[in-house]
């Protein structure tokens, strides 16, 4: 994948700034984004911590991963496991988490001046909520429109009230 070097560079910057850390696991010291490094984690979804934790488990997250500091910390780099794809890098052989992948690619293609990241309502959490903090790290957080129909994009719209799979947000 051609974006691996820029993703690894972004993760390296987050590690150097203290916004990311390695899981306390000698076999698989995966790299995670510390959600507490963001002063606005959860803004995009407007969900409370218990709701985000429940959805994180349902939607591909790993809230029970041993070695994480917080159940909602997002995976940035998954160390290589047998039978899984991986790339060699300064972080060790592994692969990126999908949230940082989108963050790094967006920043490198669009620059740091973009405000809107849109997706379907079931992607609002965890994907958009977990990719926004690393993307805005070190920049003022702008409460620009995030989600909603084009007719509502003139005002800040978060995921609140969005119906997801099975009627759940």
CSV table of C-alpha atoms in Angstrom, one decimal, residues 35-168:
chain,number,residue,atom,x,y,z
A,35,UNK,CA,-8.2,9.5,23.6
A,36,UNK,CA,-7.5,11.7,26.6
A,37,UNK,CA,-4.9,13.6,24.5
A,38,UNK,CA,-7.8,15.2,22.7
A,39,UNK,CA,-9.8,17.8,24.6
A,40,UNK,CA,-12.8,17.1,22.4
A,41,UNK,CA,-13.0,13.3,22.0
A,42,UNK,CA,-16.6,12.4,21.3
A,43,UNK,CA,-17.7,15.8,19.9
A,44,UNK,CA,-18.5,14.3,16.5
A,45,UNK,CA,-20.8,11.6,17.8
A,46,UNK,CA,-22.1,13.4,20.9
A,47,UNK,CA,-22.4,10.0,22.6
A,48,UNK,CA,-21.6,9.5,26.3
A,49,UNK,CA,-18.7,7.2,27.4
A,50,UNK,CA,-20.9,4.1,28.1
A,51,UNK,CA,-22.6,4.4,24.7
A,52,UNK,CA,-19.3,4.8,22.9
A,53,UNK,CA,-17.8,1.8,24.7
A,54,UNK,CA,-20.8,-0.4,23.8
A,55,UNK,CA,-20.7,0.7,20.1
A,56,UNK,CA,-16.9,0.4,20.0
A,57,UNK,CA,-17.2,-3.3,20.8
A,58,UNK,CA,-20.0,-3.8,18.3
A,59,UNK,CA,-18.3,-1.9,15.5
A,60,UNK,CA,-14.9,-3.5,15.3
A,61,UNK,CA,-13.1,-1.8,18.3
A,62,UNK,CA,-11.2,-3.6,21.0
A,63,UNK,CA,-12.3,-2.1,24.3
A,64,UNK,CA,-11.2,-5.1,26.3
A,65,UNK,CA,-7.7,-5.3,24.8
A,66,UNK,CA,-5.2,-6.0,27.5
A,67,UNK,CA,-2.5,-3.4,27.8
A,68,UNK,CA,-4.6,-0.4,26.6
A,69,UNK,CA,-4.8,2.6,28.9
A,70,UNK,CA,-8.5,3.3,28.1
A,71,UNK,CA,-11.1,1.1,26.5
A,72,UNK,CA,-11.8,3.8,23.8
A,73,UNK,CA,-8.2,4.4,22.7
A,74,UNK,CA,-8.1,3.8,19.0
A,75,UNK,CA,-5.7,1.4,17.3
A,76,UNK,CA,-3.0,3.1,15.3
A,77,UNK,CA,-0.7,0.3,14.4
A,78,UNK,CA,-1.4,-3.4,14.9
A,79,UNK,CA,1.8,-5.5,15.2
A,80,UNK,CA,2.0,-8.4,12.8
A,81,UNK,CA,0.1,-11.6,13.7
A,82,UNK,CA,0.4,-14.9,11.9
A,83,UNK,CA,-1.8,-15.1,8.8
A,84,UNK,CA,-2.5,-11.3,8.7
A,85,UNK,CA,-1.2,-8.8,6.2
A,86,UNK,CA,1.7,-6.7,7.4
A,87,UNK,CA,4.3,-4.2,6.2
A,88,UNK,CA,7.8,-3.6,7.6
A,89,UNK,CA,8.3,-0.2,9.1
A,90,UNK,CA,10.1,1.8,11.8
A,91,UNK,CA,7.2,0.8,14.1
A,92,UNK,CA,7.9,-2.9,13.5
A,93,UNK,CA,6.1,-5.2,11.1
A,94,UNK,CA,2.4,-4.6,11.2
A,95,UNK,CA,-0.5,-2.7,9.7
A,96,UNK,CA,-2.3,0.6,10.3
A,97,UNK,CA,-5.6,0.9,12.1
A,98,UNK,CA,-8.3,2.3,9.8
A,99,UNK,CA,-8.8,5.6,11.7
A,100,UNK,CA,-5.2,6.7,11.4
A,101,UNK,CA,-5.1,5.5,7.8
A,102,UNK,CA,-7.9,8.0,6.9
A,103,UNK,CA,-6.4,10.8,9.0
A,104,UNK,CA,-2.9,10.5,7.5
A,105,UNK,CA,-4.2,10.2,3.9
A,106,UNK,CA,-6.6,13.1,4.3
A,107,UNK,CA,-3.9,15.4,5.8
A,108,UNK,CA,-1.4,14.6,3.1
A,109,UNK,CA,-3.9,14.9,0.2
A,110,UNK,CA,-6.0,17.8,1.5
A,111,UNK,CA,-3.7,19.6,3.9
A,112,UNK,CA,-4.6,20.7,7.3
A,113,UNK,CA,-7.2,23.2,6.3
A,114,UNK,CA,-10.1,20.9,5.7
A,115,UNK,CA,-13.0,20.9,8.2
A,116,UNK,CA,-15.6,18.4,7.0
A,117,UNK,CA,-15.3,14.7,7.3
A,118,UNK,CA,-18.5,13.0,6.3
A,119,UNK,CA,-19.8,9.5,6.4
A,120,UNK,CA,-22.9,7.4,7.0
A,121,UNK,CA,-24.4,7.5,10.5
A,122,UNK,CA,-23.0,4.2,11.6
A,123,UNK,CA,-19.5,5.4,10.8
A,124,UNK,CA,-19.8,8.5,13.0
A,125,UNK,CA,-18.7,6.3,15.9
A,126,UNK,CA,-16.2,4.9,16.1
A,127,UNK,CA,-14.6,5.9,12.8
A,128,UNK,CA,-15.1,9.6,12.4
A,129,UNK,CA,-14.9,10.2,16.2
A,130,UNK,CA,-11.6,8.2,16.4
A,131,UNK,CA,-10.0,9.7,13.2
A,132,UNK,CA,-10.8,13.4,14.0
A,133,UNK,CA,-8.5,13.9,17.0
A,134,UNK,CA,-5.3,12.6,15.4
A,135,UNK,CA,-6.2,14.7,12.3
A,136,UNK,CA,-6.7,17.9,14.3
A,137,UNK,CA,-3.9,17.2,16.8
A,138,UNK,CA,-1.9,20.4,17.3
A,139,UNK,CA,-4.5,22.6,15.5
A,140,UNK,CA,-7.4,24.5,17.0
A,141,UNK,CA,-10.5,22.4,16.9
A,142,UNK,CA,-13.1,23.9,14.7
A,143,UNK,CA,-16.7,22.9,15.4
A,144,UNK,CA,-17.6,22.8,11.7
A,145,UNK,CA,-20.4,20.6,10.2
A,146,UNK,CA,-19.5,17.0,10.5
A,147,UNK,CA,-22.5,14.9,9.5
A,148,UNK,CA,-26.0,15.5,8.1
A,149,UNK,CA,-27.8,16.1,4.8
A,150,UNK,CA,-26.5,18.9,2.5
A,151,UNK,CA,-29.5,21.0,3.5
A,152,UNK,CA,-28.2,21.1,7.1
A,153,UNK,CA,-24.5,21.7,6.4
A,154,UNK,CA,-24.9,25.5,7.1
A,155,UNK,CA,-24.9,24.8,10.8
A,156,UNK,CA,-22.9,22.4,13.0
A,157,UNK,CA,-24.5,18.9,12.7
A,158,UNK,CA,-23.3,16.0,14.7
A,159,UNK,CA,-24.4,12.4,14.7
A,160,UNK,CA,-27.2,13.0,17.2
A,161,UNK,CA,-30.4,11.5,16.0
A,162,UNK,CA,-28.9,9.6,13.1
A,163,UNK,CA,-30.5,6.2,12.7
A,164,UNK,CA,-28.1,3.4,12.1
A,165,UNK,CA,-28.4,-0.3,11.5
A,166,UNK,CA,-31.4,-1.8,13.2
A,167,UNK,CA,-32.7,1.7,14.2
A,168,UNK,CA,-29.6,2.3,16.4
